[in-house]
Amino acid sequence: MKKSFYSPLILGLFSTLIFSCTETDPIVPEPNLAVVEDEFKINSAFEDLDFLTLDVLQRSGLGLRTQSTADLCANASVTHNQNSKKITVDFGTGCTSPNGVIRKGKILLSYTGSNFLFPGTSIITTFEGYEVNGLIIQGTRTITNAGIDLINSKVSLNVKIENGSITWPDNSKVTYNSTQNRQVTLAATGYEASVTGSATGKSRKGIDYTATVTEPLIIKEDCARKGIYIPSLGVLAFSYQGVAVSVHYGFGTCDKVVEIRYPGGAKEITLD
């Protein structure tokens, strides 16, 4: 019988070399991005609301002159009660706007002061059966004028959403609370808002999350007039289930393309 010259130590080293050559780095799976997708819907719905609110204020003589009228359908009614300082925007049982947005129900605005350009003036928005493209919008949104820079035509707005929610036709729901500051620059070509702040919420799948603006989100009136209510620049960072995800919005152009970055990868998507 021939004696083997391969000791256990040599065999062990040989095995290690084989596995070292054949093993590959583990593939990091893509995280659940449903939370991020829900946030896109929330932001779009409330940016649409902001655009409508600015237009209604202008029509009612309460300041913040913008470039053009908002995306209101022809049979939407705006009622202004100056004594009670309340404005009602009523879309009735449903109507389609020039940009193809289907809205129904009422937006209820109550305000303080006589002109929103005065610091300290606030506007509180609530809803009555309000829907946008089949999504039910609820909650209380408060916008307060935190200061004005007349030389540079800038207004600082503090924006808070409390008990916000969006409900889908299948009865799934996102809940949402946020605190923001918006530096709004007014110009002959329209407004531009630089947004900072943070939000907390629970996704349609019941996942708790936080979202924080790490680079100011830039929102332009020109984009909103085209029905594009997402930022054209900026970064929004999410944290949920121990994962960090960031959304990078464009390069200052009016489009719906964003890049989502997560541990181990990134993907570019076009929003609806």
PDB file of C-alpha atoms in Angstrom, residues 26-30 262-265:
ATOM      1  CA  PRO A  26     -22.799  38.249  -1.468  1.00  0.00           C
ATOM      2  CA  ILE A  27     -25.428  40.088  -3.505  1.00  0.00           C
ATOM      3  CA  VAL A  28     -27.226  42.742  -1.473  1.00  0.00           C
ATOM      4  CA  PRO A  29     -30.962  42.461  -2.205  1.00  0.00           C
ATOM      5  CA  GLU A  30     -32.905  45.543  -3.208  1.00  0.00           C
ATOM      6  CA  TYR A 262     -29.673  52.097  -1.448  1.00  0.00           C
ATOM      7  CA  PRO A 263     -26.958  49.910   0.099  1.00  0.00           C
ATOM      8  CA  GLY A 264     -25.393  47.919  -2.704  1.00  0.00           C
ATOM      9  CA  GLY A 265     -27.140  49.553  -5.630  1.00  0.00           C
TER      10      GLY A 265
END
